[in-house]
Amino acid sequence: MKINENFLKIQNNYLFSDIAKRVAAYAAANPGADLIRLGIGDVTRPLTPSVIDAMRSAVDDMSDIERFKGYPPEWGYDFLRSAINENDFKARGVNLKDSEIYVSDGAKSDCGNIGDIFDVCNIVALCDPVYPVYVDTNVMGGRAGEFIGERWSDIYYMPCVKENHFLPELPNKKVDLVYLCFPNNPTGMAISAAELKKWVDYANENGSVILYDAAYEAFISDGSPHSIFEIEGAKTCAIEFRSFSKTAGFTGVRCSYTIIPGELERGGVNLGALWARRQATKLNGVSYITQKGAEATFSVDGKRQGREIIEYYLNNAKIIYKGLKALGYEVYGGVNAPYIWLRTPDKLTSWEFFDLLLNKVQVVGTPGAGFGPSGEGYFRLTAFNTLENTEEAVKRIAEI
Amino acid sequence: MKINENFLKIQNNYLFSDIAKRVAAYAAANPGADLIRLGIGDVTRPLTPSVIDAMRSAVDDMSDIERFKGYPPEWGYDFLRSAINENDFKARGVNLKDSEIYVSDGAKSDCGNIGDIFDVCNIVALCDPVYPVYVDTNVMGGRAGEFIGERWSDIYYMPCVKENHFLPELPNKKVDLVYLCFPNNPTGMAISAAELKKWVDYANENGSVILYDAAYEAFISDGSPHSIFEIEGAKTCAIEFRSFSKTAGFTGVRCSYTIIPGELERGGVNLGALWARRQATKLNGVSYITQKGAEATFSVDGKRQGREIIEYYLNNAKIIYKGLKALGYEVYGGVNAPYIWLRTPDKLTSWEFFDLLLNKVQVVGTPGAGFGPSGEGYFRLTAFNTLENTEEAVKRIAEI
């Protein structure tokens, strides 16, 4: 019996566990310390009344023999797939079939599990800094090679730094799988249609597949594309991941969806058919109650109430962005995303700045180095705390 | 860009889709036909009042800023892991740590995803007939070899037929991963502690790992073990999958758990640590509302109400079992499981008998051959319909 030895390669210092440990140690040494957490990207506002009403009613359905629902459809209820299509795509001029939308329990699951349908030998390109799940799932899947110094030997890194406006540059060689996330976690930067078109063209020319994570699209405030399928040619080269987690506060409810257009084929094989098979075999659908809640985010009231929450977080982002800028920090992101990405002051490393914020003013953020070597010298703050705490955090940072 | 070519090997005739197609064709040709479905193993009784109350209250929590829950803990809320341990294990004399219990969204997900932590080269042993998910996920994972005739070249098949009382025999060679499911789907047979001990000994002697699917344990009516961990030595060789789907009618709610004891190591590596890492990286936990519902199945009322539903289904099973026996059929299962497994009469193939039942008396069952070559000549009926329909189905079968 042999284990999958790729698992042993994963670096044990998982970013958020490390942070949690340092914070716990500080809290233990300083009982009563009033910490403000602007670290992990979890939402804090309650679900909207529309969602709550829909879920209550769905729970009631499950109590009644006539309305009770057993196994959900493998790729999502028609009512949800159709509402997603109507509101998130048709309304933006993107023409999809409901059957190209696969509902699941989370974008993290889908981003991680999508690797199942691809061969181990594919070359993976990742932004640096990056959401750690893309890295770790490819390590587990055997596509990363060895960890040498700060990088995986078989992964193609695309640094996203101040000098290139935090936008990855087209690879100078052929890569097979390109993970892109816009608006970006951790940098908070959006991508323009013109920039994204370059990637679509690259992928179509090279037979690559773009794995496009649009989990933060609801935060877009300028004209940046919400979906890669707004770009001509994307249907033959892209898979898109969407989530209700950040758009509707569903981190504790678990609902997402993945788009694989019927036109997306490689080696004569439809990738949607492979994913459909993967999901039908290794998943038994998503809770009916959850899907009814997700559907309610698209009602007139649901949309308005959801929008208010996004605006609340965006206002927090603005407070951090403006506040830090006024203090002389170099600040990025925060306009199209709930993330503010800043240069650490005085050439501090990102962990040194983490310790400074924690120890001096009890504010918890995320060190940029945790997202990849090019994140060194940067730091992430999130807009998901309350308005009051966000304002207080900026005030405290001013006192450093 | 290469796809995972193992996906192309999967046999396209997925059992339940085939059945659905034949039934749809019959229904189209015979509008108004009064079909009774004793095919797919989905529950039909509504959730119990205890579960409904708990889920209502959990939905309310999500509407309140103080009680709102974001990302769930990666391996389940402590309240649920502790309730599972107390009720499903400690109460049966099995001593586990809460941390050895990993909550997830379904036993199908866990049975499928567990392959991630094992090397591709391991030899897999499967019962025949068998739940198709074990086969298909190993095909996807590259462990099945080629499909030749009726079997996969690299899988070790263990026929479970009348002649061996539907119990697999110990392999005559070393195998690495052994899938066992008791009470069994599709045969409905339970396994005694003495028989199960043979497997635990075999696995410990050979360094194999038993993947034990106990999704139907709530239906056990005799003294058969509910958990493999009731058997001495199992903690060093077994992983167990449990589900709320059949025990609490959660097929549409999605909640399950997997047990990996701390003692289970291979090559000096703790398998629980690998699974913990897999789940933390590729899953973001299970809905808070779902987990509160699952917890409520363990309250005093919850247990009593849940038991009533199990008894309802077991009564249906008894009606089918006794009814068919009285008609001269050779019948198995149905005592410790919601499944009745019968020999087809007059040497009909299992698909011929399927067509006969569908066309003559509009009863839908599942052809045994769909579960593997040794299922030929057998047929599965399930106890999940209403009492009235179950009685009517037996009456109709008597008219053949």
CSV table of C-alpha atoms in Angstrom, one decimal, chain B residues 104-387:
chain,number,residue,atom,x,y,z
B,104,SER,CA,-18.2,16.3,4.8
B,105,ASP,CA,-20.9,16.8,2.2
B,106,GLY,CA,-21.5,13.2,1.3
B,107,ALA,CA,-20.3,9.6,1.5
B,108,LYS,CA,-20.2,9.5,-2.3
B,109,SER,CA,-17.8,12.5,-2.3
B,110,ASP,CA,-15.6,10.9,0.4
B,111,CYS,CA,-15.6,7.5,-1.2
B,112,GLY,CA,-14.6,9.1,-4.5
B,113,ASN,CA,-12.1,11.7,-3.1
B,114,ILE,CA,-10.3,9.3,-0.8
B,115,GLY,CA,-8.4,8.0,-3.8
B,116,ASP,CA,-6.5,11.3,-3.8
B,117,ILE,CA,-4.4,10.3,-0.9
B,118,PHE,CA,-3.3,6.9,-2.4
B,119,ASP,CA,-0.7,6.2,-5.1
B,120,VAL,CA,-1.9,5.2,-8.5
B,121,CYS,CA,-0.1,1.9,-8.4
B,122,ASN,CA,-2.1,0.4,-5.6
B,123,ILE,CA,-4.1,-2.8,-6.3
B,124,VAL,CA,-7.8,-2.3,-5.7
B,125,ALA,CA,-10.1,-5.1,-4.6
B,126,LEU,CA,-13.8,-4.7,-5.1
B,127,CYS,CA,-16.9,-6.9,-4.4
B,128,ASP,CA,-18.9,-7.9,-7.4
B,129,PRO,CA,-21.7,-6.8,-7.6
B,130,VAL,CA,-20.7,-3.4,-6.2
B,131,TYR,CA,-21.7,0.3,-5.9
B,132,PRO,CA,-20.5,1.7,-9.2
B,133,VAL,CA,-18.8,4.8,-7.7
B,134,TYR,CA,-15.9,2.6,-6.3
B,135,VAL,CA,-15.2,1.4,-9.8
B,136,ASP,CA,-15.6,4.6,-11.7
B,137,THR,CA,-13.5,6.7,-9.3
B,138,ASN,CA,-10.7,4.2,-9.6
B,139,VAL,CA,-11.0,4.2,-13.4
B,140,MET,CA,-10.6,8.0,-13.3
B,141,GLY,CA,-7.7,7.7,-10.9
B,142,GLY,CA,-5.9,5.4,-13.2
B,143,ARG,CA,-6.0,2.2,-11.0
B,144,ALA,CA,-8.4,0.1,-13.1
B,145,GLY,CA,-6.4,-0.8,-16.2
B,146,GLU,CA,-8.4,-1.6,-19.3
B,147,PHE,CA,-12.0,-2.8,-19.6
B,148,ILE,CA,-11.8,-6.2,-21.2
B,149,GLY,CA,-15.0,-8.2,-21.6
B,150,GLU,CA,-16.9,-7.4,-18.5
B,151,ARG,CA,-14.1,-6.5,-16.1
B,152,TRP,CA,-11.2,-4.1,-15.5
B,153,SER,CA,-7.8,-5.7,-16.0
B,154,ASP,CA,-6.2,-4.3,-12.9
B,155,ILE,CA,-9.0,-4.6,-10.4
B,156,TYR,CA,-9.2,-7.7,-8.2
B,157,TYR,CA,-12.9,-8.8,-8.2
B,158,MET,CA,-14.4,-10.6,-5.3
B,159,PRO,CA,-17.7,-12.3,-6.4
B,160,CYS,CA,-20.5,-12.2,-3.9
B,161,VAL,CA,-23.1,-14.7,-4.9
B,162,LYS,CA,-25.5,-17.1,-3.5
B,163,GLU,CA,-22.8,-19.8,-3.3
B,164,ASN,CA,-20.7,-17.8,-0.8
B,165,HIS,CA,-23.7,-16.3,1.0
B,166,PHE,CA,-22.9,-13.0,-0.7
B,167,LEU,CA,-19.8,-12.5,1.4
B,168,PRO,CA,-16.5,-11.8,-0.4
B,169,GLU,CA,-13.7,-14.3,0.1
B,170,LEU,CA,-10.2,-13.2,1.2
B,171,PRO,CA,-8.0,-12.5,-1.8
B,172,ASN,CA,-5.5,-15.2,-2.8
B,173,LYS,CA,-2.9,-12.6,-3.4
B,174,LYS,CA,-1.9,-9.3,-1.8
B,175,VAL,CA,-4.2,-6.4,-2.5
B,176,ASP,CA,-3.7,-2.8,-1.3
B,177,LEU,CA,-7.1,-1.2,-1.1
B,178,VAL,CA,-10.2,-3.2,-0.2
B,179,TYR,CA,-13.6,-1.6,-0.6
B,180,LEU,CA,-16.2,-3.3,1.7
B,181,CYS,CA,-19.8,-2.1,2.1
B,182,PHE,CA,-21.9,-3.6,4.9
B,183,PRO,CA,-24.9,-3.7,5.1
B,184,ASN,CA,-24.3,-4.2,1.4
B,185,ASN,CA,-25.5,-2.2,-1.6
B,186,PRO,CA,-26.9,-3.9,-3.7
B,187,THR,CA,-27.3,-7.3,-1.9
B,188,GLY,CA,-28.6,-6.0,1.4
B,189,MET,CA,-26.5,-8.5,3.3
B,190,ALA,CA,-24.8,-7.6,6.6
B,191,ILE,CA,-21.5,-9.0,7.8
B,192,SER,CA,-20.9,-10.7,11.2
B,193,ALA,CA,-18.2,-9.6,13.5
B,194,ALA,CA,-16.4,-12.9,13.0
B,195,GLU,CA,-16.3,-12.5,9.2
B,196,LEU,CA,-15.3,-8.9,9.4
B,197,LYS,CA,-12.4,-9.9,11.8
B,198,LYS,CA,-11.0,-12.0,9.0
B,199,TRP,CA,-10.7,-8.9,6.8
B,200,VAL,CA,-9.2,-6.9,9.6
B,201,ASP,CA,-6.6,-9.6,10.1
B,202,TYR,CA,-5.9,-9.9,6.4
B,203,ALA,CA,-5.4,-6.1,6.1
B,204,ASN,CA,-3.1,-5.9,9.1
B,205,GLU,CA,-1.0,-8.8,7.8
B,206,ASN,CA,-0.7,-7.4,4.3
B,207,GLY,CA,-0.5,-3.7,5.0
B,208,SER,CA,-3.7,-3.2,3.1
B,209,VAL,CA,-6.3,-0.5,3.9
B,210,ILE,CA,-10.0,-1.4,4.1
B,211,LEU,CA,-12.3,1.4,2.8
B,212,TYR,CA,-15.4,0.5,4.8
B,213,ASP,CA,-18.7,2.0,3.6
B,214,ALA,CA,-21.2,1.8,6.5
B,215,ALA,CA,-23.8,4.1,4.9
B,216,TYR,CA,-26.7,1.7,5.8
B,217,GLU,CA,-25.7,0.8,9.3
B,218,ALA,CA,-28.9,2.2,10.8
B,219,PHE,CA,-30.9,-0.6,9.1
B,220,ILE,CA,-29.1,-3.3,11.0
B,221,SER,CA,-31.7,-5.3,12.9
B,222,ASP,CA,-29.6,-8.3,14.1
B,223,GLY,CA,-26.4,-8.2,16.1
B,224,SER,CA,-24.1,-7.4,13.1
B,225,PRO,CA,-21.4,-4.7,13.7
B,226,HIS,CA,-22.4,-1.2,12.8
B,227,SER,CA,-18.8,0.0,12.6
B,228,ILE,CA,-15.7,-1.8,11.5
B,229,PHE,CA,-14.1,-0.2,14.6
B,230,GLU,CA,-16.1,-2.6,16.8
B,231,ILE,CA,-13.6,-5.1,15.5
B,232,GLU,CA,-10.3,-5.4,17.3
B,233,GLY,CA,-7.3,-4.3,15.1
B,234,ALA,CA,-9.4,-2.2,12.7
B,235,LYS,CA,-7.9,1.0,13.8
B,236,THR,CA,-4.6,0.1,12.2
B,237,CYS,CA,-6.1,-0.9,8.8
B,238,ALA,CA,-9.5,0.8,8.2
B,239,ILE,CA,-11.2,4.0,7.0
B,240,GLU,CA,-15.0,4.1,7.5
B,241,PHE,CA,-17.5,6.2,5.6
B,242,ARG,CA,-20.8,7.1,7.2
B,243,SER,CA,-23.7,9.2,6.0
B,244,PHE,CA,-26.8,11.0,7.2
B,245,SER,CA,-28.4,10.3,3.8
B,246,LYS,CA,-30.1,7.0,4.6
B,247,THR,CA,-30.0,7.1,8.4
B,248,ALA,CA,-31.7,10.5,8.6
B,249,GLY,CA,-33.2,11.1,5.1
B,250,PHE,CA,-30.4,13.7,4.2
B,251,THR,CA,-30.0,12.7,0.6
B,252,GLY,CA,-31.2,16.2,-0.4
B,253,VAL,CA,-29.4,17.9,2.5
B,254,ARG,CA,-25.8,16.5,2.1
B,255,CYS,CA,-24.0,15.5,5.2
B,256,SER,CA,-21.6,12.6,5.9
B,257,TYR,CA,-18.5,11.8,7.8
B,258,THR,CA,-15.4,9.7,7.5
B,259,ILE,CA,-13.4,8.1,10.3
B,260,ILE,CA,-9.6,7.8,10.0
B,261,PRO,CA,-8.0,6.7,13.3
B,262,GLY,CA,-4.8,8.2,14.4
B,263,GLU,CA,-3.3,4.7,14.5
B,264,LEU,CA,-3.7,4.3,10.8
B,265,GLU,CA,-0.3,4.8,9.2
B,266,ARG,CA,1.3,3.5,6.1
B,267,GLY,CA,5.0,4.0,5.3
B,268,GLY,CA,5.3,5.9,8.6
B,269,VAL,CA,2.7,8.5,7.4
B,270,ASN,CA,-0.6,9.1,9.2
B,271,LEU,CA,-3.5,8.7,6.7
B,272,GLY,CA,-5.7,11.0,8.7
B,273,ALA,CA,-3.2,13.8,8.3
B,274,LEU,CA,-3.3,13.3,4.5
B,275,TRP,CA,-7.1,13.3,4.4
B,276,ALA,CA,-7.1,16.4,6.7
B,277,ARG,CA,-4.9,18.1,4.2
B,278,ARG,CA,-6.9,17.0,1.2
B,279,GLN,CA,-10.1,18.3,2.7
B,280,ALA,CA,-8.6,21.5,4.0
B,281,THR,CA,-7.3,22.2,0.5
B,282,LYS,CA,-10.1,21.1,-1.7
B,283,LEU,CA,-13.2,21.7,0.4
B,284,ASN,CA,-14.3,24.6,2.5
B,285,GLY,CA,-16.4,22.7,5.0
B,286,VAL,CA,-20.1,21.9,5.2
B,287,SER,CA,-23.0,24.4,5.6
B,288,TYR,CA,-23.7,25.4,9.1
B,289,ILE,CA,-27.4,24.9,8.6
B,290,THR,CA,-26.8,21.3,7.4
B,291,GLN,CA,-24.5,20.6,10.4
B,292,LYS,CA,-27.1,21.9,12.9
B,293,GLY,CA,-29.7,19.6,11.2
B,294,ALA,CA,-27.3,16.7,11.5
B,295,GLU,CA,-26.6,17.4,15.2
B,296,ALA,CA,-30.4,17.3,15.8
B,297,THR,CA,-30.6,13.7,14.7
B,298,PHE,CA,-28.8,12.8,17.9
B,299,SER,CA,-31.2,14.5,20.4
B,300,VAL,CA,-33.6,12.3,22.3
B,301,ASP,CA,-36.6,13.3,20.0
B,302,GLY,CA,-34.4,13.3,17.0
B,303,LYS,CA,-33.3,9.7,17.6
B,304,ARG,CA,-36.8,8.5,18.2
B,305,GLN,CA,-38.2,10.2,15.1
B,306,GLY,CA,-35.3,9.0,13.0
B,307,ARG,CA,-35.9,5.5,14.2
B,308,GLU,CA,-39.5,5.6,13.1
B,309,ILE,CA,-38.5,6.3,9.6
B,310,ILE,CA,-36.0,3.5,9.5
B,311,GLU,CA,-38.7,1.2,10.8
B,312,TYR,CA,-41.0,2.4,8.1
B,313,TYR,CA,-38.5,1.5,5.4
B,314,LEU,CA,-37.7,-1.8,7.1
B,315,ASN,CA,-41.4,-2.7,7.2
B,316,ASN,CA,-41.5,-2.0,3.4
B,317,ALA,CA,-38.5,-4.3,3.0
B,318,LYS,CA,-40.2,-7.0,5.0
B,319,ILE,CA,-43.3,-6.7,2.8
B,320,ILE,CA,-41.2,-7.1,-0.4
B,321,TYR,CA,-39.1,-9.9,1.1
B,322,LYS,CA,-42.1,-11.9,2.4
B,323,GLY,CA,-44.3,-11.2,-0.5
B,324,LEU,CA,-41.8,-12.4,-3.1
B,325,LYS,CA,-40.7,-15.4,-1.0
B,326,ALA,CA,-44.4,-16.4,-0.8
B,327,LEU,CA,-44.5,-16.1,-4.6
B,328,GLY,CA,-41.6,-18.6,-4.9
B,329,TYR,CA,-38.8,-16.1,-5.6
B,330,GLU,CA,-35.4,-16.7,-4.1
B,331,VAL,CA,-35.0,-13.5,-2.0
B,332,TYR,CA,-32.0,-12.1,0.0
B,333,GLY,CA,-31.3,-9.0,2.0
B,334,GLY,CA,-34.1,-6.8,3.3
B,335,VAL,CA,-33.5,-7.5,7.0
B,336,ASN,CA,-30.5,-5.3,7.7
B,337,ALA,CA,-30.8,-3.1,4.7
B,338,PRO,CA,-33.4,-1.2,2.6
B,339,TYR,CA,-32.4,-3.4,-0.3
B,340,ILE,CA,-33.9,-6.7,-1.5
B,341,TRP,CA,-31.8,-8.8,-3.7
B,342,LEU,CA,-33.5,-11.6,-5.7
B,343,ARG,CA,-32.8,-14.2,-8.2
B,344,THR,CA,-34.5,-13.6,-11.5
B,345,PRO,CA,-37.1,-16.3,-12.3
B,346,ASP,CA,-36.9,-18.7,-15.2
B,347,LYS,CA,-33.2,-17.9,-15.9
B,348,LEU,CA,-34.1,-14.5,-17.3
B,349,THR,CA,-31.2,-12.1,-17.5
B,350,SER,CA,-31.4,-9.2,-15.1
B,351,TRP,CA,-32.3,-6.7,-17.9
B,352,GLU,CA,-34.9,-9.1,-19.3
B,353,PHE,CA,-36.5,-9.2,-15.9
B,354,PHE,CA,-36.2,-5.4,-15.7
B,355,ASP,CA,-38.2,-5.1,-19.0
B,356,LEU,CA,-40.7,-7.7,-17.8
B,357,LEU,CA,-41.5,-5.8,-14.6
B,358,LEU,CA,-41.6,-2.5,-16.4
B,359,ASN,CA,-43.7,-3.6,-19.3
B,360,LYS,CA,-46.0,-6.1,-17.6
B,361,VAL,CA,-46.7,-4.5,-14.2
B,362,GLN,CA,-45.0,-1.0,-14.4
B,363,VAL,CA,-42.7,-1.7,-11.5
B,364,VAL,CA,-39.1,-0.3,-11.8
B,365,GLY,CA,-36.2,-2.1,-10.2
B,366,THR,CA,-32.5,-2.3,-10.8
B,367,PRO,CA,-30.9,-5.1,-12.9
B,368,GLY,CA,-28.2,-6.8,-10.9
B,369,ALA,CA,-25.9,-6.9,-13.9
B,370,GLY,CA,-25.6,-3.1,-13.6
B,371,PHE,CA,-23.6,-3.6,-10.4
B,372,GLY,CA,-21.1,-6.0,-12.0
B,373,PRO,CA,-20.8,-9.3,-13.9
B,374,SER,CA,-21.7,-11.4,-10.8
B,375,GLY,CA,-24.9,-9.5,-10.5
B,376,GLU,CA,-26.2,-11.1,-13.6
B,377,GLY,CA,-29.3,-13.2,-12.8
B,378,TYR,CA,-30.1,-11.0,-9.8
B,379,PHE,CA,-32.3,-8.0,-9.3
B,380,ARG,CA,-32.5,-5.2,-6.7
B,381,LEU,CA,-35.7,-3.7,-5.2
B,382,THR,CA,-35.6,-0.9,-2.7
B,383,ALA,CA,-37.7,-0.2,0.3
B,384,PHE,CA,-37.8,3.6,-0.1
B,385,ASN,CA,-41.2,4.0,-1.6
B,386,THR,CA,-44.4,4.5,0.4
B,387,LEU,CA,-46.0,1.6,2.2
